[in-house]
Amino acid sequence: MPARIHEIIESKRLVIRPLEEKDFAGFYRFISNDKATKYFFFSQKPVSYKDSRRFFRKTMENYDEPDQVYAYTVAKKSSDEFVGSVGMLPDPDKGA
């Protein structure tokens, strides 16, 4: 069974939730910014609009798959505007 955030996580100002189609414009600005993604682990970072779109859709499609990409939207609570992303990767060296 894949690990998954089953509930939306909220703070006073932010919400962490699964990606939604409406997040793509913000996601693309984010993923295209080398400073914002400096510490992200990519097997191959999407560089074009088309690659970013494919990566975004695959992420959403994989939420219920065993090899899930654990990437979630960080949005402003007041407007639900995409401001970033948070995620996790399994660590095969630690059996997780």
mmCIF file of N, CA and C in Angstrom, residues 1-87:
data_model
loop_
_atom_site.group_PDB
_atom_site.id
_atom_site.type_symbol
_atom_site.label_atom_id
_atom_site.label_comp_id
_atom_site.label_asym_id
_atom_site.label_seq_id
_atom_site.Cartn_x
_atom_site.Cartn_y
_atom_site.Cartn_z
ATOM 1 N N MET A 1 0.845 -1.179 0.000
ATOM 2 C CA MET A 1 0.000 0.000 0.000
ATOM 3 C C MET A 1 0.891 1.242 0.000
ATOM 4 N N PRO A 2 0.657 2.167 -0.935
ATOM 5 C CA PRO A 2 1.509 3.345 -0.989
ATOM 6 C C PRO A 2 1.290 4.275 0.196
ATOM 7 N N ALA A 3 2.371 4.929 0.610
ATOM 8 C CA ALA A 3 2.245 5.960 1.639
ATOM 9 C C ALA A 3 1.557 7.145 0.996
ATOM 10 N N ARG A 4 0.751 7.825 1.766
ATOM 11 C CA ARG A 4 -0.019 8.905 1.183
ATOM 12 C C ARG A 4 -0.512 9.856 2.263
ATOM 13 N N ILE A 5 -0.600 11.106 1.928
ATOM 14 C CA ILE A 5 -1.226 12.050 2.841
ATOM 15 C C ILE A 5 -2.727 11.910 2.621
ATOM 16 N N HIS A 6 -3.422 11.388 3.596
ATOM 17 C CA HIS A 6 -4.856 11.167 3.445
ATOM 18 C C HIS A 6 -5.677 12.388 3.815
ATOM 19 N N GLU A 7 -5.085 13.268 4.555
ATOM 20 C CA GLU A 7 -5.790 14.474 4.946
ATOM 21 C C GLU A 7 -4.966 15.673 4.524
ATOM 22 N N ILE A 8 -5.630 16.764 4.330
ATOM 23 C CA ILE A 8 -4.934 17.999 4.025
ATOM 24 C C ILE A 8 -4.273 18.486 5.305
ATOM 25 N N ILE A 9 -3.036 18.901 5.195
ATOM 26 C CA ILE A 9 -2.294 19.424 6.344
ATOM 27 C C ILE A 9 -2.354 20.939 6.263
ATOM 28 N N GLU A 10 -2.756 21.566 7.350
ATOM 29 C CA GLU A 10 -2.913 23.017 7.358
ATOM 30 C C GLU A 10 -2.133 23.659 8.495
ATOM 31 N N SER A 11 -1.589 24.817 8.203
ATOM 32 C CA SER A 11 -1.037 25.688 9.244
ATOM 33 C C SER A 11 -1.884 26.955 9.229
ATOM 34 N N LYS A 12 -1.447 27.949 9.927
ATOM 35 C CA LYS A 12 -2.202 29.202 9.966
ATOM 36 C C LYS A 12 -2.301 29.833 8.575
ATOM 37 N N ARG A 13 -1.219 29.722 7.769
ATOM 38 C CA ARG A 13 -1.185 30.387 6.468
ATOM 39 C C ARG A 13 -1.107 29.455 5.262
ATOM 40 N N LEU A 14 -0.735 28.190 5.470
ATOM 41 C CA LEU A 14 -0.475 27.289 4.343
ATOM 42 C C LEU A 14 -1.293 26.010 4.412
ATOM 43 N N VAL A 15 -1.421 25.377 3.248
ATOM 44 C CA VAL A 15 -2.090 24.085 3.108
ATOM 45 C C VAL A 15 -1.160 23.178 2.311
ATOM 46 N N ILE A 16 -1.004 21.934 2.749
ATOM 47 C CA ILE A 16 -0.279 20.925 1.982
ATOM 48 C C ILE A 16 -1.319 19.916 1.530
ATOM 49 N N ARG A 17 -1.385 19.720 0.206
ATOM 50 C CA ARG A 17 -2.397 18.846 -0.370
ATOM 51 C C ARG A 17 -1.860 18.239 -1.667
ATOM 52 N N PRO A 18 -2.522 17.207 -2.171
ATOM 53 C CA PRO A 18 -2.088 16.651 -3.459
ATOM 54 C C PRO A 18 -2.179 17.705 -4.571
ATOM 55 N N LEU A 19 -1.337 17.533 -5.576
ATOM 56 C CA LEU A 19 -1.385 18.401 -6.745
ATOM 57 C C LEU A 19 -2.752 18.308 -7.415
ATOM 58 N N GLU A 20 -3.192 19.409 -7.965
ATOM 59 C CA GLU A 20 -4.424 19.474 -8.741
ATOM 60 C C GLU A 20 -4.108 20.178 -10.057
ATOM 61 N N GLU A 21 -4.906 19.925 -11.069
ATOM 62 C CA GLU A 21 -4.663 20.501 -12.397
ATOM 63 C C GLU A 21 -4.488 22.023 -12.332
ATOM 64 N N LYS A 22 -5.232 22.692 -11.485
ATOM 65 C CA LYS A 22 -5.153 24.157 -11.384
ATOM 66 C C LYS A 22 -3.797 24.647 -10.885
ATOM 67 N N ASP A 23 -2.957 23.754 -10.375
ATOM 68 C CA ASP A 23 -1.652 24.119 -9.835
ATOM 69 C C ASP A 23 -0.560 24.214 -10.890
ATOM 70 N N PHE A 24 -0.853 23.813 -12.133
ATOM 71 C CA PHE A 24 0.249 23.672 -13.097
ATOM 72 C C PHE A 24 1.003 24.969 -13.368
ATOM 73 N N ALA A 25 0.329 26.091 -13.547
ATOM 74 C CA ALA A 25 1.048 27.340 -13.859
ATOM 75 C C ALA A 25 2.055 27.675 -12.763
ATOM 76 N N GLY A 26 1.636 27.594 -11.509
ATOM 77 C CA GLY A 26 2.547 27.846 -10.396
ATOM 78 C C GLY A 26 3.633 26.795 -10.307
ATOM 79 N N PHE A 27 3.270 25.546 -10.542
ATOM 80 C CA PHE A 27 4.233 24.448 -10.537
ATOM 81 C C PHE A 27 5.305 24.679 -11.597
ATOM 82 N N TYR A 28 4.901 25.104 -12.778
ATOM 83 C CA TYR A 28 5.867 25.326 -13.857
ATOM 84 C C TYR A 28 6.834 26.453 -13.503
ATOM 85 N N ARG A 29 6.321 27.539 -12.945
ATOM 86 C CA ARG A 29 7.217 28.631 -12.512
ATOM 87 C C ARG A 29 8.201 28.110 -11.461
ATOM 88 N N PHE A 30 7.704 27.314 -10.539
ATOM 89 C CA PHE A 30 8.517 26.753 -9.468
ATOM 90 C C PHE A 30 9.579 25.799 -10.009
ATOM 91 N N ILE A 31 9.179 24.846 -10.814
ATOM 92 C CA ILE A 31 10.095 23.807 -11.303
ATOM 93 C C ILE A 31 11.144 24.391 -12.253
ATOM 94 N N SER A 32 10.831 25.530 -12.865
ATOM 95 C CA SER A 32 11.762 26.182 -13.784
ATOM 96 C C SER A 32 12.795 27.043 -13.069
ATOM 97 N N ASN A 33 12.646 27.230 -11.772
ATOM 98 C CA ASN A 33 13.521 28.105 -10.994
ATOM 99 C C ASN A 33 14.610 27.262 -10.318
ATOM 100 N N ASP A 34 15.843 27.391 -10.786
ATOM 101 C CA ASP A 34 16.947 26.590 -10.240
ATOM 102 C C ASP A 34 17.195 26.853 -8.758
ATOM 103 N N LYS A 35 16.986 28.077 -8.304
ATOM 104 C CA LYS A 35 17.170 28.365 -6.877
ATOM 105 C C LYS A 35 16.111 27.668 -6.033
ATOM 106 N N ALA A 36 14.877 27.613 -6.528
ATOM 107 C CA ALA A 36 13.786 26.991 -5.776
ATOM 108 C C ALA A 36 13.938 25.471 -5.702
ATOM 109 N N THR A 37 14.580 24.890 -6.705
ATOM 110 C CA THR A 37 14.689 23.426 -6.765
ATOM 111 C C THR A 37 16.115 22.929 -6.510
ATOM 112 N N LYS A 38 16.934 23.780 -5.947
ATOM 113 C CA LYS A 38 18.347 23.457 -5.718
ATOM 114 C C LYS A 38 18.556 22.131 -4.982
ATOM 115 N N TYR A 39 17.732 21.826 -3.996
ATOM 116 C CA TYR A 39 17.927 20.625 -3.184
ATOM 117 C C TYR A 39 16.962 19.498 -3.546
ATOM 118 N N PHE A 40 16.256 19.636 -4.654
ATOM 119 C CA PHE A 40 15.364 18.569 -5.094
ATOM 120 C C PHE A 40 16.174 17.476 -5.772
ATOM 121 N N PHE A 41 15.709 16.250 -5.646
ATOM 122 C CA PHE A 41 16.350 15.112 -6.288
ATOM 123 C C PHE A 41 15.545 14.736 -7.529
ATOM 124 N N PHE A 42 16.148 14.889 -8.681
ATOM 125 C CA PHE A 42 15.512 14.509 -9.938
ATOM 126 C C PHE A 42 16.417 13.516 -10.642
ATOM 127 N N SER A 43 15.832 12.454 -11.192
ATOM 128 C CA SER A 43 16.638 11.589 -12.040
ATOM 129 C C SER A 43 16.988 12.378 -13.302
ATOM 130 N N GLN A 44 16.046 13.179 -13.764
ATOM 131 C CA GLN A 44 16.275 14.121 -14.853
ATOM 132 C C GLN A 44 15.285 15.258 -14.671
ATOM 133 N N LYS A 45 15.775 16.419 -14.325
ATOM 134 C CA LYS A 45 14.891 17.566 -14.079
ATOM 135 C C LYS A 45 14.188 17.963 -15.372
ATOM 136 N N PRO A 46 12.860 18.124 -15.307
ATOM 137 C CA PRO A 46 12.161 18.591 -16.498
ATOM 138 C C PRO A 46 12.608 20.008 -16.839
ATOM 139 N N VAL A 47 13.007 20.233 -18.076
ATOM 140 C CA VAL A 47 13.522 21.542 -18.455
ATOM 141 C C VAL A 47 12.600 22.295 -19.399
ATOM 142 N N SER A 48 11.834 21.604 -20.192
ATOM 143 C CA SER A 48 10.939 22.283 -21.123
ATOM 144 C C SER A 48 9.527 22.323 -20.536
ATOM 145 N N TYR A 49 8.696 23.155 -21.139
ATOM 146 C CA TYR A 49 7.288 23.217 -20.743
ATOM 147 C C TYR A 49 6.651 21.843 -20.919
ATOM 148 N N LYS A 50 6.912 21.207 -22.041
ATOM 149 C CA LYS A 50 6.333 19.894 -22.345
ATOM 150 C C LYS A 50 6.788 18.839 -21.328
ATOM 151 N N ASP A 51 8.074 18.824 -21.001
ATOM 152 C CA ASP A 51 8.592 17.874 -20.004
ATOM 153 C C ASP A 51 7.983 18.133 -18.633
ATOM 154 N N SER A 52 7.839 19.406 -18.282
ATOM 155 C CA SER A 52 7.252 19.769 -16.989
ATOM 156 C C SER A 52 5.796 19.324 -16.921
ATOM 157 N N ARG A 53 5.080 19.505 -18.026
ATOM 158 C CA ARG A 53 3.674 19.090 -18.092
ATOM 159 C C ARG A 53 3.563 17.584 -17.927
ATOM 160 N N ARG A 54 4.426 16.843 -18.584
ATOM 161 C CA ARG A 54 4.442 15.374 -18.495
ATOM 162 C C ARG A 54 4.759 14.930 -17.061
ATOM 163 N N PHE A 55 5.762 15.555 -16.445
ATOM 164 C CA PHE A 55 6.145 15.232 -15.072
ATOM 165 C C PHE A 55 4.996 15.518 -14.104
ATOM 166 N N PHE A 56 4.341 16.660 -14.287
ATOM 167 C CA PHE A 56 3.209 17.064 -13.446
ATOM 168 C C PHE A 56 2.072 16.041 -13.541
ATOM 169 N N ARG A 57 1.706 15.684 -14.755
ATOM 170 C CA ARG A 57 0.618 14.709 -14.944
ATOM 171 C C ARG A 57 0.987 13.341 -14.396
ATOM 172 N N LYS A 58 2.217 12.918 -14.629
ATOM 173 C CA LYS A 58 2.651 11.605 -14.124
ATOM 174 C C LYS A 58 2.605 11.584 -12.597
ATOM 175 N N THR A 59 2.997 12.679 -11.983
ATOM 176 C CA THR A 59 2.947 12.765 -10.523
ATOM 177 C C THR A 59 1.521 12.569 -10.027
ATOM 178 N N MET A 60 0.575 13.244 -10.635
ATOM 179 C CA MET A 60 -0.818 13.103 -10.216
ATOM 180 C C MET A 60 -1.346 11.692 -10.496
ATOM 181 N N GLU A 61 -0.969 11.105 -11.619
ATOM 182 C CA GLU A 61 -1.424 9.763 -11.963
ATOM 183 C C GLU A 61 -0.847 8.705 -11.025
ATOM 184 N N ASN A 62 0.321 8.973 -10.467
ATOM 185 C CA ASN A 62 1.010 7.980 -9.635
ATOM 186 C C ASN A 62 0.634 8.001 -8.162
ATOM 187 N N TYR A 63 -0.278 8.869 -7.745
ATOM 188 C CA TYR A 63 -0.609 8.945 -6.324
ATOM 189 C C TYR A 63 -1.062 7.606 -5.740
ATOM 190 N N ASP A 64 -1.711 6.776 -6.516
ATOM 191 C CA ASP A 64 -2.203 5.498 -5.993
ATOM 192 C C ASP A 64 -1.390 4.298 -6.447
ATOM 193 N N GLU A 65 -0.213 4.543 -6.987
ATOM 194 C CA GLU A 65 0.649 3.459 -7.462
ATOM 195 C C GLU A 65 1.737 3.146 -6.435
ATOM 196 N N PRO A 66 2.229 1.896 -6.427
ATOM 197 C CA PRO A 66 3.302 1.532 -5.493
ATOM 198 C C PRO A 66 4.577 2.366 -5.683
ATOM 199 N N ASP A 67 4.868 2.791 -6.921
ATOM 200 C CA ASP A 67 6.073 3.590 -7.170
ATOM 201 C C ASP A 67 5.742 5.084 -7.203
ATOM 202 N N GLN A 68 4.849 5.472 -6.349
ATOM 203 C CA GLN A 68 4.350 6.838 -6.268
ATOM 204 C C GLN A 68 5.460 7.873 -6.162
ATOM 205 N N VAL A 69 5.237 8.989 -6.817
ATOM 206 C CA VAL A 69 6.074 10.169 -6.612
ATOM 207 C C VAL A 69 5.391 10.945 -5.494
ATOM 208 N N TYR A 70 6.075 11.137 -4.403
ATOM 209 C CA TYR A 70 5.495 11.795 -3.229
ATOM 210 C C TYR A 70 5.727 13.296 -3.328
ATOM 211 N N ALA A 71 4.926 13.964 -4.132
ATOM 212 C CA ALA A 71 5.050 15.406 -4.312
ATOM 213 C C ALA A 71 3.697 16.041 -4.062
ATOM 214 N N TYR A 72 3.695 17.076 -3.269
ATOM 215 C CA TYR A 72 2.454 17.725 -2.883
ATOM 216 C C TYR A 72 2.556 19.229 -3.066
ATOM 217 N N THR A 73 1.417 19.860 -3.226
ATOM 218 C CA THR A 73 1.325 21.311 -3.349
ATOM 219 C C THR A 73 1.409 21.963 -1.976
ATOM 220 N N VAL A 74 2.142 23.046 -1.906
ATOM 221 C CA VAL A 74 2.072 23.959 -0.770
ATOM 222 C C VAL A 74 1.352 25.188 -1.314
ATOM 223 N N ALA A 75 0.209 25.516 -0.717
ATOM 224 C CA ALA A 75 -0.611 26.616 -1.211
ATOM 225 C C ALA A 75 -0.945 27.590 -0.091
ATOM 226 N N LYS A 76 -1.193 28.832 -0.482
ATOM 227 C CA LYS A 76 -1.671 29.813 0.482
ATOM 228 C C LYS A 76 -3.065 29.393 0.933
ATOM 229 N N LYS A 77 -3.286 29.376 2.211
ATOM 230 C CA LYS A 77 -4.583 28.980 2.743
ATOM 231 C C LYS A 77 -5.678 29.967 2.327
ATOM 232 N N SER A 78 -5.346 31.237 2.279
ATOM 233 C CA SER A 78 -6.349 32.264 1.979
ATOM 234 C C SER A 78 -6.849 32.214 0.535
ATOM 235 N N SER A 79 -5.999 31.781 -0.397
ATOM 236 C CA SER A 79 -6.373 31.830 -1.816
ATOM 237 C C SER A 79 -6.229 30.484 -2.535
ATOM 238 N N ASP A 80 -5.643 29.498 -1.879
ATOM 239 C CA ASP A 80 -5.324 28.190 -2.483
ATOM 240 C C ASP A 80 -4.360 28.334 -3.655
ATOM 241 N N GLU A 81 -3.571 29.408 -3.662
ATOM 242 C CA GLU A 81 -2.576 29.656 -4.704
ATOM 243 C C GLU A 81 -1.326 28.809 -4.458
ATOM 244 N N PHE A 82 -0.842 28.135 -5.486
ATOM 245 C CA PHE A 82 0.376 27.336 -5.424
ATOM 246 C C PHE A 82 1.559 28.248 -5.121
ATOM 247 N N VAL A 83 2.308 27.922 -4.067
ATOM 248 C CA VAL A 83 3.513 28.692 -3.746
ATOM 249 C C VAL A 83 4.756 27.820 -3.702
ATOM 250 N N GLY A 84 4.578 26.507 -3.754
ATOM 251 C CA GLY A 84 5.724 25.613 -3.724
ATOM 252 C C GLY A 84 5.289 24.169 -3.657
ATOM 253 N N SER A 85 6.264 23.328 -3.451
ATOM 254 C CA SER A 85 6.001 21.898 -3.404
ATOM 255 C C SER A 85 6.859 21.269 -2.313
ATOM 256 N N VAL A 86 6.361 20.194 -1.781
ATOM 257 C CA VAL A 86 7.089 19.432 -0.779
ATOM 258 C C VAL A 86 6.908 17.964 -1.133
ATOM 259 N N GLY A 87 7.899 17.177 -0.837
ATOM 260 C CA GLY A 87 7.782 15.760 -1.168
ATOM 261 C C GLY A 87 8.771 14.926 -0.397
#
